XYZ file of C-alpha atoms in Angstrom:
129
model
C 0.000 0.000 0.000
C 1.299 3.472 -0.902
C 0.700 6.421 1.394
C 1.019 10.113 0.745
C 2.812 12.092 3.420
C 2.254 15.574 4.786
C 5.399 17.390 5.886
C 5.777 20.591 7.906
C 9.046 22.328 7.124
C 10.417 25.044 9.383
C 12.636 27.710 7.842
C 16.106 26.429 7.035
C 15.675 23.274 9.104
C 16.209 19.732 8.004
C 13.179 17.487 8.064
C 13.290 15.106 10.990
C 11.483 11.806 10.968
C 9.260 13.037 13.803
C 8.004 15.879 11.573
C 6.655 13.486 8.953
C 2.969 12.848 9.390
C 2.022 9.553 7.741
C -1.624 9.815 6.828
C -3.282 6.503 6.008
C -6.344 8.368 4.728
C -4.338 9.814 1.836
C -3.777 6.675 -0.230
C -2.277 7.358 -3.683
C -5.120 6.597 -6.065
C -6.856 7.909 -9.172
C -9.106 10.847 -8.201
C -9.329 13.491 -10.946
C -10.790 11.064 -13.461
C -14.199 9.709 -14.496
C -16.175 8.066 -11.684
C -15.526 4.482 -12.792
C -11.756 4.982 -12.345
C -11.859 6.917 -9.052
C -9.990 5.318 -6.216
C -8.307 2.728 -8.432
C -4.597 2.081 -8.284
C -2.953 3.477 -11.452
C -2.055 -0.008 -12.708
C -5.612 -1.267 -12.228
C -6.924 1.885 -13.926
C -4.695 1.222 -16.950
C -5.940 -2.368 -17.221
C -9.541 -1.169 -17.035
C -8.962 1.497 -19.714
C -7.422 -1.082 -22.082
C -10.336 -3.467 -21.426
C -12.920 -0.761 -22.150
C -11.156 0.411 -25.319
C -10.990 -3.212 -26.474
C -14.678 -3.798 -25.663
C -15.634 -0.738 -27.734
C -13.678 -2.152 -30.698
C -11.236 0.761 -30.679
C -8.071 -1.150 -29.751
C -5.525 -2.301 -32.303
C -5.696 -6.089 -32.139
C -2.762 -8.448 -32.787
C -2.424 -12.210 -32.989
C -0.830 -13.722 -29.905
C 0.059 -17.218 -28.777
C 0.018 -18.346 -25.176
C 2.503 -20.717 -23.494
C 0.602 -23.722 -24.828
C 0.722 -22.511 -28.437
C -2.934 -21.476 -28.673
C -3.532 -18.586 -31.073
C -5.793 -15.708 -30.046
C -6.136 -11.987 -30.619
C -5.501 -9.421 -27.937
C -5.211 -5.671 -27.607
C -1.846 -4.354 -28.742
C -0.307 -2.711 -25.703
C 3.321 -1.943 -26.335
C 5.787 -3.157 -23.789
C 8.742 -0.894 -24.417
C 11.743 -0.771 -22.132
C 11.880 2.705 -20.630
C 14.015 4.383 -18.033
C 11.518 4.244 -15.174
C 12.403 6.313 -12.106
C 11.684 4.899 -8.643
C 11.666 6.701 -5.308
C 14.811 6.009 -3.265
C 12.960 5.287 -0.051
C 9.508 4.231 -1.182
C 10.649 2.124 -4.173
C 7.450 3.321 -5.897
C 7.325 4.377 -9.551
C 7.625 8.139 -9.985
C 5.013 9.089 -12.580
C 5.643 12.073 -14.865
C 3.380 15.036 -14.246
C 1.396 16.073 -17.308
C 1.644 19.756 -18.138
C 0.139 22.037 -20.753
C 2.042 22.010 -24.017
C 2.346 24.800 -26.539
C 3.092 24.712 -30.234
C 3.959 27.321 -32.844
C 2.247 27.353 -36.216
C 5.403 27.909 -38.262
C 3.569 28.729 -41.497
C 2.466 32.027 -39.939
C 6.063 32.869 -39.038
C 7.759 31.643 -42.211
C 5.475 33.340 -44.770
C 6.276 36.952 -43.733
C 9.993 36.115 -43.632
C 9.926 34.581 -47.124
C 7.892 37.525 -48.447
C 10.466 39.953 -47.004
C 13.271 38.111 -48.818
C 11.306 37.970 -52.091
C 10.394 41.689 -51.897
C 14.001 42.665 -51.242
C 13.340 43.991 -47.735
C 15.876 41.472 -46.445
C 19.001 40.431 -48.332
C 20.644 37.091 -47.716
C 24.402 37.402 -48.084
C 26.402 34.245 -48.722
C 29.273 33.225 -46.459
C 31.779 33.604 -49.292
C 31.501 37.400 -49.153
């Protein structure tokens, strides 16, 4: 079982073990998700998501054989080796935190620059000069 901890930190003081408040009510689980996934462990939530996607017919299916040589189809869930960080003390997987991403539509930037070169507003001088 994984517990979240609450820590009080005084100014410029090291955290002592006595200052750590282990709170068994704060179990690490899925909360900011649809109701059917709330409270599930992240690994159980992933299994349930794959099962639901498969049931809806949205999963990419591949042929698979079991240990006895029986052929069946199953959802294609890639098993790629990744550098997975673990907490030093807890030995629990450290999940990346999703953040907002931003992108630039380069066509809006490139067009005025190309027009400026074509109109002669900007001259490109070669390195040989």
